[in-house]
Amino acid sequence: MANKMLFASLRGRLAKKADARNLAGGRAYLYEDRQKLAQLAATGSIGDLFYQSAEMELDQVLAATESVPDDFLARTAVYARQKGHMKDLPALLLAVLASRDTGLFAQAFPMVVTDGKMLRNFVQIMRSGQTGRRSLGTRPKALVRAWLNTASTYQLLQASIGNDPSLADVIKMVHPKPRDEEREALFAWLIGKPCDVEKLPVEVRDYVAFKENPKGRRVPDVPFQMLTHLPLTREDWTALAERGSWTMVRMNLNTFLRHGVFEGGRFFKAKAVGMVADILRDPKRIRKARVFPYQLLTAYQALSGEMPAEIREALHDAMEISVANVPAFKGQVVVCPDVSGSMVSPVTGYRKGATTVTRCVDVAALISAAVLRRNRGATVLPFEVDVREVKLTARDTILTNAQKLIEQWGGGTNCAAPLIWLNRKGRAPDLVILVSDNQSWAGLHRGASTGVMREWEKLKRRNPDAKLVCIDIAPYGTAQAVSRPDILNVGGFSDAVFDQVAAFAEDRMNADQWVGEIEAIELT
């Protein structure tokens, strides 16, 4: 009789041999060079994670940049900023590009450095020496100068909030030539030098006057953070909420509560609560803010117990609007959020003084709840070593169902668990969406492939047209499934992921198209 192990079945041959080990020690697959950089750029924030330190992540990213052409590096930086809405990785990739191709760097710079925070991030990374140089160089200095002279007054004031480096440090470093007398006075004021106050922009003059004597004066139109240390009245705080950006209002709901914005007489309270609620659920403001759905979850989880019910309801409404582009898929849909122990890592990593309370498990739960909301016949299978069966109601809000899934957190990781469950039940779904950090190690270890690939081949026997989408939300650099016509590996946690899943499910995007989207970006 033929050797059964040697002469494997067709199913076994299709399950490609694993070529790597993940950080948990389990079998895994390496990403192709361009796909690896894309995955790191879409999920990385250079912070400590469950399996990896910030230093390890930085080494991974720098190694990945060495394996791709300069034009792909430039386009990935733009993609990570404009589509993935990332902050640190685009600046890092731009800094690497500055030492490799100054022409491509100049094209990518204005598409990546879209605000003062990104400008300071870029300068900080360049000065660190991590990308091969400690000075900015001629072309980078010229582009930084140009940004300083073309930015609006409000953008410069926003950029002045924060240190290491401060905006004053940047100005002193590049010595911009002011475009006019007003900008000359503003640069002097920003670096603490004497200036002609009468030549300052009107909003800065108002701020200086308000600091000297706030009594009877209107709160100046400057960034919120420049005012919080001043003796503001309840009416001042209400005025700040009324004219604040959507993001500022979302981040400071508890602050407004503490300062009495939602208190007072019946008319005043009702007016203030309604005004803030209307801001939070305003579709135009939500789209303009390019909000991550997980940021809304963070805001909701952080709400004080004394927060008015209308504000809570407004956050529910905002969440529904923020994921409005989640499609309704054809056929049977199964979504599988990883709720294992390693998913406890903050989604942007542990960062001293800036660690988000939102974890990878929160993002996985949120994606799953959003898919269920638009696909009411979908099956949700939270998993760790095994599937945890939990009852969800599609009519419930996204935040409600996400919270139920989050409560399932804990245990080892077996990314094959939901596929094993489906195979045992004889299910043949058309689309399976798996959301994980891909650090699978538990379960059976037969064969040379991963458990995900072995179980997927079993499922494909019942439904040859089935598709698997693996959404990777941590920058660990390996996958549990091989990209091919029926399997898409995609990274990130912005709403761009929903577009890619929809395109793949509808045969408008092949397994390599995620990289193709990056390569199609036109540099200015």
XYZ file of C-alpha atoms in Angstrom:
524
model
C 0.000 0.000 0.000
C 1.261 3.496 -0.821
C 2.644 5.608 1.987
C -0.284 7.825 3.049
C 1.997 10.531 4.438
C 4.161 10.645 1.326
C 1.369 10.556 -1.239
C -0.841 13.250 0.197
C -4.281 14.029 -1.186
C -4.991 16.924 -3.496
C -6.325 18.795 -0.486
C -2.978 18.401 1.246
C -0.988 19.553 -1.788
C -3.100 22.702 -2.096
C -2.346 23.667 1.505
C 1.013 25.337 0.957
C 3.814 24.456 3.351
C 4.331 27.089 6.047
C 7.611 28.954 5.566
C 7.878 30.827 8.870
C 7.159 30.849 12.578
C 5.150 33.635 14.110
C 6.178 35.360 17.345
C 4.026 32.954 19.372
C 5.907 29.979 17.912
C 3.174 28.738 15.588
C 3.432 27.931 11.888
C 2.899 30.892 9.606
C 3.505 32.346 6.150
C 5.776 35.213 5.226
C 4.268 38.147 3.386
C 5.718 39.038 0.002
C 8.073 42.045 0.344
C 5.681 44.730 -0.865
C 2.733 43.228 0.976
C 4.752 43.057 4.185
C 5.624 46.751 4.018
C 1.991 47.584 3.247
C 0.802 45.538 6.230
C 3.325 47.153 8.574
C 2.446 50.631 7.305
C -1.302 50.062 7.727
C -1.112 48.671 11.283
C 2.127 49.883 12.849
C 2.473 52.706 15.352
C 5.951 51.900 16.746
C 4.720 50.940 20.201
C 5.164 47.935 22.480
C 2.743 45.098 21.738
C 1.940 41.736 23.319
C 4.637 39.850 21.397
C 6.886 42.638 20.185
C 8.669 45.727 21.474
C 8.707 49.078 19.695
C 12.380 48.468 18.850
C 11.538 45.134 17.201
C 8.784 46.753 15.170
C 11.086 49.556 14.037
C 13.691 47.008 12.918
C 10.990 45.130 10.982
C 9.841 48.262 9.171
C 13.357 49.418 8.285
C 14.223 45.946 6.994
C 11.048 45.899 4.902
C 11.890 49.263 3.311
C 15.164 47.816 2.056
C 13.295 45.154 0.089
C 11.069 47.412 -2.031
C 11.722 49.937 -4.820
C 11.817 53.612 -3.922
C 8.638 54.437 -5.833
C 6.691 51.782 -3.911
C 8.122 53.137 -0.664
C 6.882 56.624 -1.576
C 3.424 55.378 -2.513
C 3.141 53.281 0.639
C 3.860 56.355 2.756
C 1.064 58.217 0.954
C -1.323 55.246 1.226
C -0.693 54.840 4.960
C -1.450 58.506 5.527
C -4.340 59.141 3.156
C -6.129 55.786 3.209
C -4.982 54.256 6.493
C -5.017 57.613 8.367
C -1.817 56.580 10.172
C 0.491 59.049 11.901
C 3.894 57.556 12.717
C 4.576 55.079 9.904
C 4.014 57.554 7.042
C 6.504 59.948 8.649
C 8.999 57.123 9.149
C 8.720 55.936 5.540
C 9.062 59.523 4.334
C 12.237 59.929 6.398
C 13.702 56.747 4.874
C 12.819 58.037 1.403
C 14.581 61.337 2.097
C 17.929 59.526 2.183
C 17.198 57.414 -0.918
C 15.472 59.527 -3.566
C 14.995 63.236 -2.967
C 12.854 63.609 -6.094
C 10.306 61.038 -4.966
C 10.584 62.430 -1.442
C 9.618 65.898 -2.692
C 6.592 64.439 -4.505
C 5.388 62.463 -1.500
C 6.080 65.122 1.151
C 2.961 67.318 0.672
C 0.738 64.217 0.449
C 2.047 62.872 3.763
C 2.762 66.018 5.781
C -0.796 67.293 5.934
C -0.657 68.966 9.346
C 1.759 70.259 11.951
C 1.785 67.034 13.955
C 3.023 65.117 10.916
C 5.637 67.799 10.284
C 6.982 67.453 13.817
C 6.866 63.647 13.607
C 8.927 63.752 10.417
C 11.524 66.117 11.897
C 11.751 64.048 15.082
C 12.414 60.851 13.120
C 14.992 62.514 10.896
C 16.869 63.900 13.914
C 16.850 60.527 15.679
C 19.311 59.037 13.214
C 17.219 55.851 12.871
C 16.911 56.305 9.118
C 20.597 56.895 8.482
C 21.098 60.626 9.065
C 20.692 63.123 11.889
C 20.352 66.317 9.849
C 17.462 67.250 7.599
C 19.446 67.997 4.460
C 18.856 70.643 1.809
C 15.671 69.342 0.160
C 13.877 68.378 3.391
C 14.711 71.759 4.943
C 13.319 73.562 1.898
C 10.069 71.594 2.073
C 9.706 72.195 5.809
C 10.265 75.929 5.237
C 7.648 75.922 2.505
C 5.133 74.224 4.801
C 5.774 76.785 7.548
C 5.155 79.667 5.151
C 2.052 78.227 3.468
C 0.320 76.828 6.571
C -2.562 78.845 7.972
C -2.231 80.643 11.282
C -4.515 78.074 12.906
C -2.381 75.201 11.551
C 0.739 76.782 13.011
C -0.944 77.290 16.373
C -2.023 73.644 16.357
C 1.513 72.611 15.476
C 2.849 74.626 18.415
C 1.169 72.222 20.863
C 3.620 69.501 21.862
C 7.339 68.957 22.221
C 10.259 66.758 21.132
C 10.585 68.674 18.899
C 8.429 71.693 19.496
C 7.395 73.891 16.595
C 9.803 76.496 17.968
C 12.605 73.938 17.636
C 11.636 73.295 14.022
C 11.528 76.999 13.169
C 14.954 77.566 14.726
C 16.313 74.556 12.868
C 15.264 75.484 9.322
C 15.227 79.326 9.553
C 12.237 80.021 7.270
C 12.227 83.370 5.473
C 8.869 84.953 6.424
C 6.581 85.637 3.485
C 5.380 88.971 4.963
C 5.476 91.101 8.109
C 2.590 89.236 9.737
C 4.313 85.872 9.289
C 7.587 87.408 10.535
C 5.874 88.563 13.726
C 4.164 85.190 14.152
C 7.423 83.231 13.792
C 9.048 85.521 16.391
C 6.119 85.059 18.785
C 6.174 81.278 18.352
C 9.865 81.029 19.295
C 9.515 83.458 22.210
C 11.292 86.444 20.689
C 10.101 90.048 20.993
C 7.729 91.062 18.211
C 5.392 93.850 17.166
C 2.093 92.609 18.655
C 0.089 94.813 16.308
C 1.483 92.899 13.332
C 0.420 89.489 14.691
C -2.613 87.744 13.119
C -5.864 88.889 14.696
C -6.556 85.552 16.425
C -3.139 85.660 18.104
C -3.681 89.266 19.210
C -7.038 88.218 20.677
C -5.363 85.325 22.502
C -2.666 87.580 23.986
C -5.309 90.043 25.174
C -7.499 87.265 26.598
C -4.576 85.833 28.579
C -3.864 89.249 30.070
C -7.496 89.923 31.023
C -10.226 87.384 30.120
C -13.010 89.234 31.882
C -15.674 90.384 29.439
C -13.754 89.138 26.395
C -14.870 86.562 23.858
C -12.884 83.323 23.920
C -10.326 83.641 21.090
C -10.478 81.327 18.086
C -7.352 79.306 18.813
C -6.770 75.578 19.380
C -8.542 74.205 22.423
C -5.321 73.079 24.146
C -4.061 76.677 24.321
C -6.995 77.646 26.536
C -7.449 74.847 29.048
C -5.053 76.335 31.616
C -6.906 79.675 31.626
C -9.741 80.636 34.053
C -12.696 79.900 31.753
C -16.344 80.244 32.759
C -19.106 77.744 32.011
C -20.215 79.970 29.167
C -16.663 79.978 27.788
C -16.533 76.174 27.839
C -19.903 76.039 26.083
C -18.636 78.408 23.393
C -15.577 76.158 22.902
C -17.806 73.125 22.447
C -20.037 74.973 19.998
C -17.257 75.994 17.638
C -14.873 73.107 18.235
C -13.931 70.541 15.619
C -15.753 67.215 15.678
C -12.651 65.435 16.993
C -12.100 67.974 19.764
C -15.706 67.643 20.920
C -15.542 63.841 20.833
C -12.328 63.792 22.884
C -13.503 66.263 25.533
C -17.028 65.200 26.450
C -16.061 64.435 30.049
C -14.172 67.744 30.229
C -17.289 69.642 29.186
C -19.296 67.705 31.770
C -16.825 68.615 34.548
C -16.993 72.297 33.645
C -20.771 72.476 33.795
C -21.616 72.676 30.080
C -24.429 70.131 30.585
C -25.692 71.688 33.845
C -27.679 74.742 34.815
C -31.269 75.708 34.234
C -33.563 73.555 32.128
C -33.282 75.744 29.022
C -29.502 76.155 29.203
C -28.912 72.467 29.837
C -31.222 71.325 27.043
C -29.662 73.756 24.582
C -26.067 72.744 25.377
C -26.766 69.000 25.361
C -28.666 69.220 22.088
C -25.949 71.334 20.491
C -23.164 68.882 21.394
C -25.289 65.882 20.374
C -25.970 67.480 16.986
C -22.231 68.000 16.454
C -21.465 64.363 17.281
C -24.063 62.935 14.871
C -23.413 65.391 12.018
C -22.549 63.218 8.939
C -20.505 65.960 7.237
C -18.374 66.550 10.317
C -17.836 62.824 10.824
C -16.641 62.352 7.242
C -14.395 65.417 7.423
C -12.797 64.167 10.656
C -11.832 60.843 8.959
C -12.619 59.188 12.256
C -11.579 55.623 13.044
C -14.677 53.747 14.236
C -12.590 52.467 17.157
C -12.086 56.063 18.320
C -15.841 56.328 18.789
C -15.791 53.111 20.768
C -13.029 54.581 22.942
C -15.079 57.723 23.539
C -18.161 55.692 24.421
C -16.281 53.433 26.834
C -14.746 56.467 28.571
C -18.011 58.358 29.150
C -18.730 59.399 32.704
C -21.692 57.701 34.338
C -23.240 61.166 34.691
C -23.169 61.881 30.947
C -26.637 62.822 29.605
C -28.407 60.031 27.728
C -28.718 62.165 24.593
C -24.920 62.369 24.306
C -24.661 58.577 24.595
C -27.309 58.147 21.916
C -25.464 60.603 19.666
C -22.327 58.453 19.857
C -24.390 55.425 18.831
C -25.665 57.445 15.849
C -22.139 58.609 14.996
C -20.895 55.023 14.971
C -23.617 53.959 12.551
C -22.657 56.843 10.246
C -18.905 56.203 10.499
C -19.252 52.652 9.128
C -21.960 53.443 6.595
C -19.715 52.111 3.804
C -19.754 48.570 5.212
C -21.401 46.669 2.359
C -24.143 44.080 2.318
C -22.427 40.981 0.949
C -24.062 38.372 -1.238
C -24.593 34.867 0.067
C -23.763 33.464 3.497
C -21.332 35.570 5.539
C -19.311 34.499 8.573
C -17.162 36.951 10.530
C -14.649 35.678 13.080
C -13.140 38.085 15.649
C -10.075 36.896 17.564
C -10.780 37.378 21.296
C -7.653 35.594 22.582
C -5.279 36.886 25.246
C -2.760 38.473 22.876
C -5.506 40.764 21.560
C -5.265 42.745 24.801
C -2.527 44.932 23.278
C -3.492 48.567 22.676
C -4.245 48.861 18.972
C -1.513 51.490 18.581
C 0.851 49.876 21.071
C 2.014 50.882 24.547
C 3.389 54.415 24.312
C 4.535 56.357 27.363
C 1.970 59.053 28.087
C -0.057 58.284 24.959
C -1.371 54.718 25.231
C -4.889 54.312 23.859
C -7.325 52.324 25.990
C -8.651 50.668 22.841
C -7.261 47.176 22.326
C -6.932 44.925 19.298
C -9.864 42.874 20.616
C -12.002 46.028 20.636
C -11.222 46.659 16.966
C -11.926 43.027 16.020
C -15.244 43.159 17.851
C -16.150 46.463 16.249
C -15.453 45.230 12.713
C -17.555 42.137 13.397
C -20.458 44.122 14.823
C -20.376 46.485 11.841
C -20.522 43.599 9.363
C -23.433 42.050 11.287
C -25.318 45.359 11.283
C -25.327 45.495 7.482
C -25.568 41.722 6.963
C -28.307 40.621 9.331
C -28.064 36.974 8.363
C -24.335 36.838 9.122
C -22.856 34.414 11.654
C -20.373 35.814 14.189
C -17.879 33.327 15.654
C -15.590 34.864 18.299
C -12.666 32.530 18.899
C -9.601 31.810 21.008
C -8.527 28.144 21.235
C -12.153 27.249 20.428
C -15.179 29.153 19.210
C -17.160 30.963 21.880
C -20.797 30.986 20.978
C -22.463 34.275 21.873
C -25.944 35.480 20.988
C -26.017 38.752 19.075
C -29.004 40.602 17.650
C -28.409 42.277 14.310
C -30.933 45.002 15.190
C -28.829 46.098 18.172
C -26.451 48.998 17.613
C -22.856 48.384 16.623
C -21.587 49.601 19.988
C -23.930 47.253 21.864
C -22.873 44.150 19.931
C -19.196 45.128 20.013
C -19.348 45.297 23.800
C -20.846 41.784 23.979
C -17.983 40.431 21.882
C -15.340 42.278 23.885
C -16.601 40.566 27.029
C -15.533 37.213 25.507
C -11.833 38.167 25.724
C -9.216 35.696 27.013
C -7.490 32.405 26.178
C -4.954 31.016 23.695
C -5.014 31.549 19.939
C -6.139 29.108 17.270
C -7.045 30.976 14.095
C -8.367 27.733 12.600
C -11.005 27.369 15.342
C -13.897 29.053 13.467
C -13.122 27.064 10.303
C -13.064 23.843 12.345
C -16.469 24.832 13.765
C -17.857 25.461 10.278
C -16.522 22.150 8.989
C -17.988 20.230 11.907
C -21.373 21.828 11.232
C -21.128 21.126 7.513
C -21.533 24.839 6.755
C -20.531 26.194 3.336
C -20.444 30.014 3.589
C -19.660 32.229 0.630
C -17.495 34.708 2.545
C -15.490 34.240 5.728
C -13.884 37.294 7.347
C -11.245 36.566 10.003
C -10.007 39.488 12.137
C -6.893 38.692 14.158
C -3.317 39.528 15.111
C -2.414 36.245 13.349
C -0.391 34.888 16.283
C -1.941 31.414 16.134
C -0.154 28.688 18.107
C -2.763 26.417 19.744
C -4.578 23.441 18.257
C -3.408 20.446 16.273
C -0.025 20.597 14.531
C -0.366 17.876 11.903
C 1.102 18.494 8.485
C 3.390 21.229 7.243
C 0.801 23.954 6.564
C -1.143 26.098 9.013
C -4.418 24.962 10.535
C -6.218 27.767 8.719
C -5.090 26.524 5.314
C -5.919 22.878 6.078
C -9.415 23.699 7.326
C -10.041 26.151 4.499
C -9.328 23.432 1.946
C -11.924 21.216 3.658
C -14.505 23.992 3.485
C -13.712 24.643 -0.183
C -14.739 21.114 -1.038
C -18.309 22.052 -0.076
C -18.219 25.499 -1.678
C -15.483 25.917 -4.330
C -16.454 29.585 -4.796
C -15.999 30.515 -1.118
C -13.673 33.410 -0.284
C -11.592 34.066 2.820
C -10.529 37.545 3.941
C -7.934 37.773 6.715
C -7.847 41.243 8.270
C -4.539 41.656 10.106
C -4.615 44.344 12.798
C -1.133 44.022 14.355
C 2.282 44.643 12.729
C 3.779 41.214 13.428
C 4.679 40.484 9.813
C 3.291 36.973 9.189
C -0.007 35.522 7.977
C -1.973 32.353 8.662
C -3.207 31.995 5.077
C -1.554 32.330 1.678
C -2.737 35.090 -0.643
C -4.302 33.569 -3.757
C -7.455 34.095 -5.871
C -9.780 32.949 -3.078
C -7.817 34.394 -0.113
C -7.155 38.065 0.610
C -4.712 39.189 3.301
C -5.240 42.843 4.150
C -3.992 44.941 7.047
C -5.334 47.943 8.906
C -8.206 49.198 11.008
C -9.458 52.216 9.059
C -12.664 52.241 7.030
C -10.557 51.626 3.895
C -10.505 47.932 4.855
C -14.269 47.671 4.317
C -13.864 48.950 0.745
C -11.223 46.316 0.038
C -13.284 43.463 1.489
C -16.269 44.529 -0.622
C -14.220 44.745 -3.815
C -12.699 41.299 -3.206
C -16.048 39.709 -2.403
C -17.548 41.141 -5.601
C -14.618 40.030 -7.813
C -13.572 43.637 -8.394
C -10.220 43.065 -6.701
C -7.811 40.159 -6.774
C -5.646 38.932 -3.912
C -2.732 41.142 -5.015
C -4.828 44.251 -5.511
C -4.119 45.635 -2.039
C -0.564 46.160 -3.239
C -2.006 47.217 -6.580
C -3.960 50.013 -4.891
C -0.724 51.369 -3.488
C 1.089 51.105 -6.809
C -1.746 53.007 -8.508
C -1.318 56.088 -6.285
C -0.265 59.111 -8.331
C 2.469 61.192 -6.742
C 2.194 64.957 -7.156
